Coordinates of C-alpha atoms in Angstrom, one line a residue:
M1 CA -18.9 23.1 1.7
S2 CA -18.3 26.4 3.5
K3 CA -20.2 29.5 2.5
L4 CA -18.3 32.6 1.2
Y5 CA -19.6 36.0 2.2
N6 CA -19.3 39.1 0.1
N7 CA -19.0 41.4 3.1
I8 CA -19.4 41.5 6.9
L9 CA -23.0 42.5 6.7
E10 CA -24.0 39.1 5.3
T11 CA -22.9 37.5 8.5
I12 CA -25.6 39.2 10.6
G13 CA -28.2 37.0 12.1
N14 CA -28.7 33.2 12.6
T15 CA -27.2 33.5 16.1
P16 CA -27.2 30.3 18.3
L17 CA -29.7 29.3 20.9
V18 CA -27.8 27.8 23.9
R19 CA -29.2 26.1 27.0
I20 CA -28.6 27.7 30.4
N21 CA -27.9 24.8 32.8
R22 CA -26.5 25.7 36.2
I23 CA -27.9 29.2 36.9
T24 CA -31.5 28.1 36.1
K25 CA -31.3 24.6 37.7
D26 CA -34.0 25.6 40.2
L27 CA -36.5 26.6 37.5
P28 CA -39.0 23.9 36.5
C29 CA -38.6 24.5 32.8
D30 CA -35.9 24.5 30.1
V31 CA -34.2 27.9 29.5
Y32 CA -32.2 28.9 26.4
A33 CA -30.2 32.0 25.6
K34 CA -30.3 33.7 22.2
L35 CA -26.7 34.8 21.9
E36 CA -26.7 38.0 19.9
S37 CA -23.0 38.6 20.6
F38 CA -22.4 36.2 17.7
N39 CA -23.3 39.0 15.3
P40 CA -20.3 40.7 13.7
G41 CA -20.6 43.8 15.8
N42 CA -21.2 41.6 18.9
S43 CA -24.7 42.8 19.5
V44 CA -28.4 42.5 18.5
K45 CA -28.2 46.0 17.2
D46 CA -26.4 44.9 14.1
R47 CA -29.8 43.7 12.8
I48 CA -31.4 47.1 13.1
G49 CA -28.4 49.1 11.8
I50 CA -28.5 47.6 8.4
K51 CA -32.4 47.5 8.3
M52 CA -32.8 51.2 9.1
I53 CA -30.2 52.2 6.6
E54 CA -31.6 50.1 3.8
D55 CA -35.1 51.2 4.4
A56 CA -33.9 54.9 4.4
E57 CA -32.1 54.3 1.2
A58 CA -35.2 52.7 -0.4
A59 CA -37.3 55.7 0.7
G60 CA -34.8 58.2 -0.7
I61 CA -34.1 59.7 2.7
L62 CA -30.5 58.6 2.9
K63 CA -28.4 59.8 0.0
P64 CA -24.8 58.9 -1.1
G65 CA -22.0 60.4 1.0
A66 CA -24.4 61.3 3.8
T67 CA -23.5 61.5 7.5
I68 CA -25.4 59.3 9.8
I69 CA -26.1 60.9 13.2
E70 CA -27.6 59.0 16.1
G71 CA -28.0 58.9 19.8
T72 CA -26.9 55.5 21.1
S73 CA -25.8 53.6 24.1
G74 CA -23.1 52.1 21.9
N75 CA -24.4 49.0 20.3
T76 CA -26.7 50.6 17.7
G77 CA -23.9 52.9 16.8
M78 CA -21.8 49.8 16.0
G79 CA -24.5 48.3 13.9
L80 CA -24.8 51.5 12.0
A81 CA -21.1 52.0 11.7
L82 CA -20.5 48.5 10.2
A83 CA -23.2 49.2 7.5
A84 CA -21.8 52.7 6.9
I85 CA -18.3 51.3 6.3
I86 CA -19.6 49.0 3.6
K87 CA -22.0 51.5 2.1
G88 CA -19.7 54.6 2.3
Y89 CA -21.3 56.8 4.9
K90 CA -19.8 58.8 7.7
C91 CA -21.1 58.5 11.3
I92 CA -21.4 60.8 14.3
F93 CA -22.8 59.3 17.5
T94 CA -23.9 60.9 20.7
T95 CA -23.9 58.8 23.9
T96 CA -24.1 59.3 27.7
D97 CA -21.4 59.4 30.2
K98 CA -22.7 56.3 31.9
Q99 CA -21.8 54.1 29.0
S100 CA -18.7 52.0 29.3
K101 CA -15.4 53.2 27.9
E102 CA -15.1 50.1 25.8
K103 CA -18.3 51.0 23.9
I104 CA -17.0 54.5 23.1
D105 CA -13.5 53.2 22.1
I106 CA -14.9 50.6 19.8
L107 CA -17.1 53.1 18.0
K108 CA -14.0 55.2 17.4
A109 CA -12.2 52.2 16.2
V110 CA -14.7 51.8 13.3
G111 CA -14.3 55.4 12.3
A112 CA -17.2 57.1 14.1
E113 CA -17.0 60.4 15.8
V114 CA -18.4 60.1 19.4
I115 CA -19.8 62.9 21.5
V116 CA -20.3 62.1 25.2
C117 CA -23.3 63.9 26.9
P118 CA -24.4 64.0 30.5
T119 CA -26.8 61.2 31.7
N120 CA -28.7 63.0 34.4
V121 CA -30.6 65.6 32.4
D122 CA -34.1 65.6 31.0
P123 CA -34.5 64.3 27.4
E124 CA -35.6 67.8 26.3
D125 CA -32.5 69.4 27.8
E126 CA -30.2 70.8 25.1
R127 CA -27.3 68.8 26.6
S128 CA -29.0 65.4 26.5
Y129 CA -27.8 62.9 23.9
Y130 CA -31.2 63.0 22.3
S131 CA -31.1 66.8 21.8
V132 CA -27.5 67.0 20.8
S133 CA -28.0 64.4 18.0
S134 CA -31.1 66.3 16.7
R135 CA -29.2 69.6 16.8
L136 CA -26.3 68.1 14.8
V137 CA -28.7 66.8 12.2
R138 CA -30.0 70.3 11.7
E139 CA -26.5 71.8 11.5
T140 CA -24.9 69.1 9.2
P141 CA -25.7 69.1 5.5
N142 CA -26.7 65.8 3.9
S143 CA -27.2 64.1 7.2
W144 CA -29.7 61.6 8.5
K145 CA -30.8 60.6 12.0
P146 CA -32.1 57.0 12.1
N147 CA -33.9 57.6 15.5
Q148 CA -33.9 54.0 16.7
Y149 CA -36.4 54.9 19.3
D150 CA -39.2 55.8 16.9
N151 CA -38.0 54.3 13.6
L152 CA -40.2 51.3 13.1
S153 CA -37.6 49.7 10.9
N154 CA -36.1 48.8 14.3
R155 CA -39.1 46.7 15.2
Q156 CA -39.5 45.3 11.7
A157 CA -35.9 44.0 11.6
H158 CA -36.7 41.7 14.5
Y159 CA -40.1 40.7 13.1
Q160 CA -38.4 39.6 9.9
T161 CA -35.3 37.9 11.3
T162 CA -34.9 37.3 15.0
G163 CA -38.5 36.2 15.7
P164 CA -38.5 33.6 12.9
E165 CA -35.1 32.3 14.0
I166 CA -36.3 31.7 17.5
W167 CA -39.5 30.0 16.3
E168 CA -37.5 27.7 14.0
Q169 CA -34.8 27.0 16.5
T170 CA -37.3 25.8 19.1
D171 CA -39.4 23.9 16.6
G172 CA -42.3 26.1 17.7
K173 CA -42.2 24.9 21.3
I174 CA -41.3 28.2 22.9
T175 CA -43.7 29.2 25.6
H176 CA -42.1 32.4 27.1
F177 CA -39.8 35.0 25.6
I178 CA -37.8 37.4 27.9
A179 CA -35.8 40.4 26.8
G180 CA -34.7 43.7 28.2
V181 CA -36.6 46.8 26.9
G182 CA -34.8 49.9 25.8
T183 CA -35.9 51.2 22.4
G184 CA -38.5 48.4 22.4
G185 CA -37.8 47.2 18.9
T186 CA -36.3 43.9 19.9
I187 CA -39.1 42.7 22.2
S188 CA -41.9 44.2 20.1
G189 CA -40.7 42.8 16.8
I190 CA -39.9 39.3 18.1
G191 CA -43.0 39.3 20.3
K192 CA -45.3 40.2 17.4
Y193 CA -44.0 37.4 15.3
L194 CA -44.1 34.8 18.0
K195 CA -47.7 35.7 19.1
E196 CA -48.8 35.4 15.4
Q197 CA -47.5 31.8 15.5
N198 CA -48.9 31.1 18.9
P199 CA -51.0 33.7 20.8
D200 CA -50.4 31.8 24.1
I201 CA -46.7 32.6 24.2
K202 CA -45.9 35.0 27.0
I203 CA -43.7 38.0 26.4
W204 CA -41.9 39.4 29.4
G205 CA -40.0 42.7 29.3
I206 CA -37.2 43.3 31.7
D207 CA -37.1 46.8 33.1
T208 CA -34.8 48.6 35.5
Y209 CA -35.4 50.7 38.6
G210 CA -35.3 54.4 37.4
S211 CA -37.3 53.6 34.2
V212 CA -41.0 54.3 33.4
F213 CA -41.9 51.2 31.5
K214 CA -43.3 48.9 34.2
K215 CA -45.6 51.4 35.8
Y216 CA -46.8 52.7 32.4
K217 CA -47.7 49.2 31.3
E218 CA -49.6 48.5 34.6
T219 CA -51.4 51.9 35.0
G220 CA -51.2 53.8 31.8
E221 CA -49.6 56.6 33.7
F222 CA -46.3 58.2 32.7
D223 CA -44.9 58.9 36.1
T224 CA -41.9 61.2 36.3
A225 CA -41.4 60.1 39.9
E226 CA -40.3 56.7 38.5
I227 CA -37.4 58.4 36.7
Y228 CA -34.0 58.6 38.5
P229 CA -30.4 57.7 37.7
Y230 CA -29.4 54.0 37.3
I231 CA -26.3 52.3 36.1
T232 CA -27.6 49.5 33.9
E233 CA -26.9 50.1 30.3
G234 CA -29.2 49.4 27.3
I235 CA -32.5 48.9 29.1
G236 CA -35.1 51.2 30.7
E237 CA -36.0 54.7 29.5
D238 CA -37.3 58.0 30.6
I239 CA -39.3 58.3 27.4
L240 CA -41.9 56.1 25.6
P241 CA -40.3 55.1 22.3
E242 CA -42.7 54.4 19.4
N243 CA -41.0 51.0 19.0
V244 CA -42.4 49.8 22.4
D245 CA -45.6 48.0 21.6
F246 CA -47.2 47.6 25.0
S247 CA -50.0 45.5 23.6
I248 CA -47.4 42.8 22.7
I249 CA -45.6 42.8 26.0
D250 CA -47.6 40.9 28.6
A251 CA -45.8 42.3 31.6
F252 CA -42.6 43.9 32.9
E253 CA -40.3 42.7 35.6
K254 CA -37.8 45.2 37.2
V255 CA -34.3 44.1 38.1
T256 CA -31.9 46.1 40.3
D257 CA -28.6 47.4 39.0
K258 CA -26.8 45.1 41.5
D259 CA -28.7 41.9 40.5
G260 CA -28.0 42.6 36.9
F261 CA -24.3 43.1 37.2
V262 CA -23.8 40.2 39.6
M263 CA -25.7 37.9 37.2
T264 CA -23.5 39.1 34.3
R265 CA -20.5 37.8 36.1
R266 CA -22.3 34.5 37.0
L267 CA -23.1 33.9 33.3
A268 CA -19.4 34.0 32.6
K269 CA -18.2 31.9 35.6
E270 CA -21.0 29.3 35.7
E271 CA -22.1 29.0 32.0
G272 CA -19.1 30.2 30.0
I273 CA -21.4 32.8 28.4
L274 CA -19.6 36.1 28.0
A275 CA -22.5 38.5 27.8
G276 CA -23.1 42.2 28.7
N277 CA -24.8 44.0 31.5
S278 CA -28.4 43.9 30.3
S279 CA -28.0 40.2 29.6
G280 CA -27.4 39.7 33.3
S281 CA -30.5 41.7 34.0
A282 CA -32.6 39.5 31.6
V283 CA -31.4 36.3 33.3
A284 CA -31.9 37.7 36.8
G285 CA -35.4 38.7 35.8
A286 CA -36.1 35.2 34.6
L287 CA -35.1 33.8 38.0
Q288 CA -37.4 36.4 39.6
L289 CA -40.3 35.0 37.5
K290 CA -39.8 31.5 38.7
S291 CA -43.4 31.2 39.8
K292 CA -44.6 31.9 36.3
F293 CA -43.1 28.8 34.8
K294 CA -44.1 25.1 34.9
A295 CA -42.6 21.8 33.8
G296 CA -42.6 21.5 30.1
D297 CA -42.2 25.2 29.4
L298 CA -39.5 26.4 27.1
V299 CA -38.2 29.8 27.9
V300 CA -36.0 31.9 25.6
I301 CA -34.0 34.8 27.0
L302 CA -32.3 37.2 24.5
L303 CA -28.8 38.2 25.5
P304 CA -28.1 41.4 23.5
D305 CA -24.3 41.8 23.5
H306 CA -20.8 40.7 24.5
A307 CA -18.8 41.0 27.7
T308 CA -16.0 42.9 26.0
R309 CA -18.2 46.0 26.1
Y310 CA -18.1 45.9 29.9
I311 CA -14.6 44.9 30.9
G312 CA -14.0 48.2 32.8
K313 CA -17.3 47.8 34.7
A314 CA -19.1 44.5 35.3
F315 CA -15.8 42.6 35.0
N316 CA -13.7 45.1 37.0
D317 CA -13.5 44.1 40.7
E318 CA -12.7 47.5 42.0
W319 CA -15.6 49.2 40.0
M320 CA -18.0 46.6 41.3
K321 CA -16.8 46.9 44.9
E322 CA -17.1 50.7 44.8
R323 CA -20.8 50.4 44.0
G324 CA -21.5 47.7 46.4
F325 CA -22.1 45.1 43.7
L326 CA -19.3 42.8 44.6
E327 CA -19.2 41.5 48.2
T328 CA -15.8 41.7 49.8
K329 CA -14.6 38.5 51.4
Q330 CA -15.7 38.3 55.1
L331 CA -12.5 38.0 57.1
T332 CA -12.3 35.3 59.7
A333 CA -10.1 34.6 62.7
S334 CA -8.0 32.4 60.4
D335 CA -7.3 35.5 58.1
L336 CA -6.2 37.6 61.1
L337 CA -3.6 35.2 62.4
N338 CA 0.0 36.1 61.6
S339 CA 3.4 34.6 62.3
S340 CA 3.6 36.3 65.7
A341 CA 0.3 34.8 66.8
T342 CA 2.0 32.1 68.8
L343 CA 1.0 32.1 72.5
I344 CA 3.5 33.6 75.0
T345 CA 2.7 32.1 78.4
V346 CA 3.6 32.3 82.0
D347 CA 2.7 29.8 84.7
L348 CA 0.4 31.0 87.4
T349 CA 3.1 30.1 90.0
D350 CA 5.7 32.3 88.3
R351 CA 6.7 35.5 90.1
I352 CA 5.4 38.8 88.6
T353 CA 9.0 39.8 87.8
I354 CA 9.2 36.7 85.6
A355 CA 6.1 37.9 83.8
V356 CA 7.6 41.4 83.2
Q357 CA 10.8 39.8 81.9
T358 CA 8.8 37.5 79.6
M359 CA 6.9 40.5 78.1
R360 CA 10.0 42.5 77.5
E361 CA 11.9 39.6 75.8
A362 CA 8.9 38.6 73.6
D363 CA 8.0 42.3 72.9
V364 CA 4.3 41.7 73.7
D365 CA 1.9 43.5 76.0
Q366 CA -0.2 40.5 77.1
L367 CA 0.4 37.0 78.4
V368 CA -1.6 33.9 78.7
V369 CA -1.5 32.3 82.1
T370 CA -1.3 28.5 82.3
D371 CA -1.5 25.8 85.0
Q372 CA 0.1 22.5 83.9
G373 CA -0.5 23.4 80.3
E374 CA -4.1 24.5 80.7
I375 CA -5.1 28.1 80.1
V376 CA -6.4 29.6 83.3
G377 CA -6.0 33.3 83.0
S378 CA -4.5 36.4 81.3
L379 CA -2.1 39.2 82.2
T380 CA -1.7 42.5 80.5
E381 CA 0.9 45.2 80.5
S382 CA -1.7 47.7 81.8
K383 CA -2.6 45.4 84.7
L384 CA 1.1 45.1 85.6
Y385 CA 1.5 48.9 85.5
Q386 CA -1.5 49.4 87.7
V387 CA -0.4 46.9 90.3
L388 CA 3.3 47.7 90.5
L389 CA 2.8 51.5 90.4
S390 CA 0.5 51.3 93.5
N391 CA 2.5 48.5 95.3
P392 CA 6.1 47.8 94.1
E393 CA 6.5 45.1 96.7
M394 CA 4.0 43.0 94.7
K395 CA 6.8 42.2 92.2
D396 CA 7.7 39.0 94.1
N397 CA 4.1 37.8 94.3
S398 CA 2.9 35.0 92.0
V399 CA 1.1 35.7 88.8
A400 CA -2.0 34.0 90.2
D401 CA -2.4 36.9 92.7
I402 CA -3.1 39.5 89.9
M403 CA -4.1 37.6 86.8
D404 CA -7.4 38.3 85.1
K405 CA -9.8 35.8 83.5
P406 CA -8.7 34.1 80.3
F407 CA -9.1 35.8 77.0
P408 CA -12.2 34.7 75.0
M409 CA -11.7 31.6 72.8
V410 CA -13.0 31.4 69.3
S411 CA -12.7 29.1 66.3
E412 CA -10.8 29.7 63.1
S413 CA -14.1 30.4 61.2
T414 CA -15.3 33.2 63.6
S415 CA -15.9 36.4 61.7
Y416 CA -13.8 39.5 61.9
S417 CA -16.8 41.5 62.9
E418 CA -17.5 39.2 65.8
I419 CA -13.9 39.3 66.9
S420 CA -13.7 43.0 66.7
T421 CA -16.5 43.4 69.2
M422 CA -14.7 41.1 71.7
I423 CA -11.5 43.1 71.6
N424 CA -12.0 46.3 73.6
R425 CA -10.6 48.4 76.5
E426 CA -11.2 45.6 79.0
N427 CA -10.1 42.8 76.7
N428 CA -6.8 43.0 74.8
A429 CA -6.9 39.8 72.8
V430 CA -8.9 36.7 71.6
L431 CA -7.6 33.2 71.5
V432 CA -8.1 31.0 68.4
K433 CA -8.4 27.3 68.7
K434 CA -7.3 25.7 65.4
E435 CA -8.6 22.4 64.0
D436 CA -5.4 20.7 65.0
G437 CA -5.9 21.8 68.6
Q438 CA -3.2 24.4 68.6
V439 CA -4.2 27.7 70.3
M440 CA -3.0 31.1 68.9
I441 CA -3.8 34.7 69.7
I442 CA -5.3 37.7 67.9
T443 CA -4.5 41.1 69.5
K444 CA -5.6 44.7 69.0
Y445 CA -2.6 45.2 66.8
D446 CA -3.8 42.4 64.5
I447 CA -7.2 44.1 64.2
I448 CA -5.5 47.4 63.4
Q449 CA -3.4 45.8 60.7
A450 CA -6.5 44.2 59.1
I451 CA -8.3 47.6 59.0
A452 CA -5.3 49.5 57.7
G453 CA -4.6 46.8 55.1

C-alpha cells in the first residue's frame, strides 16, 4: 500500500545507497554512494533547511510572517525555501558569482529573492555574501538568519537522520565514510553518529585547493596563504565554521577542481549517476585514498546534489574546455586528410615541362616522384622556380635531375603535433600510408585548415 504525504517536506530523507561499480573497480573494497539528490529539493541540504527552521520556531526565534535571510551556495537556500513555502515565510538569499546559473534560477523559481555577491573578497568584506546577508538581517524587520555555518542544528539534522540511515542501510558494516566539507554539518553529524556505533569507522573529509581545512586539521594553524580562488562549489572554506568538528574527522584529502569536474562527468557516463560537482570531488578523493582501503571494507561516499544544478558548467563542453578540464581530441593524420589528399605524381623520367603542366592542371604546388609505381622523390613549385629561373634550358631535362628526397611517410594514427613539426620551410608535405596500403598526402594548407578550423 502506497504512503500518502501531507506535504513535500515529509519526503525528505531515506535516500538510496547505490553501489559504484566501474569507476571504483580498481579499489579492493565495496563502494556505495548515498544519493542525496533523491530529496525533494535534490540535495542533502533539504535535511538541514527544515531542521534549522523547526528548531528556531521551537526556540521562539523565528516568528510568523518572518523573512529568512541566508548566505548560501544554493542548495541550503533550496532546503530553506521549500520549508518556507509550506510554513509561510519569505526568503532572501545571498550567494557568490561562482555559483552556477542553474542554482540561482531554481531559487528564484521557488519564490526567493537572490542577491549575487563577489567571490574573491575576504569574508569580513562588506561585499561578501556572508556580510551582505548579515547586513540585510539588521535592516529587515522580523527577519532571521539561519547561519548554516555556525548553527548546530545543521550538524544535528545529520546526526538524527542521515547517520542512522547509513548505519541501517549497511547493516552496521560500514568501515569508511567520505564526504565533502563545506559548512561541516554533514560530515560532523554523520561522523559523530557512526563513531558512536563503531569507533573504528574512519571519517574522511574531502577538501579543495584554496581551502583552509586540511592544513588546519594537520597543524592547528589557520593559514591565510592556503586561501585562494577555486571553482568547485559547495566544499572548502576560507573560515572555520562551528559545524566542523575536527575531532570527528580523521583526515582530509584535497582534490583539484579539474579532477572533481572530470569525475562528475564520469559518474554520469559510467555509472548513470547524475550528481553535482562536489560529488565528483568526493569520488575522486576516494580513488586518491586507494591505499587506505583493504578487502572487506565497505566505503560510503555521500553525493550531495544533482547534475541539474551544473548543466552550464560541468556538463557544458565549452565551459569545461575553456578551463582546461576537458581534453580536446588529439588530431591525427587521419583527421587531417581531405578529399584533395590523393597523390599527384610524375615519373622520374618525365621532362620538367610535364611536371610544370601537371602542377598547373592539378592546382597543386608539390608532386610525388615515382619510378614504376614506387615513391622515389618529391618536387615542389619552389624548386621548379629556383631551377628554371637560373637555367631555363633545364625545362627539357628529366625530373630525376632536380627532384628532392621523398616526403616523410607516417601512419594514419600519427598525431597532429608530430606532423606539424615535419612540415616546414624545407619540407612541404607528409605522406600518409593508410591501413589498406593507399598513400595520401597532407600539405601545409591542410595544417592551416586544421588550425583555422
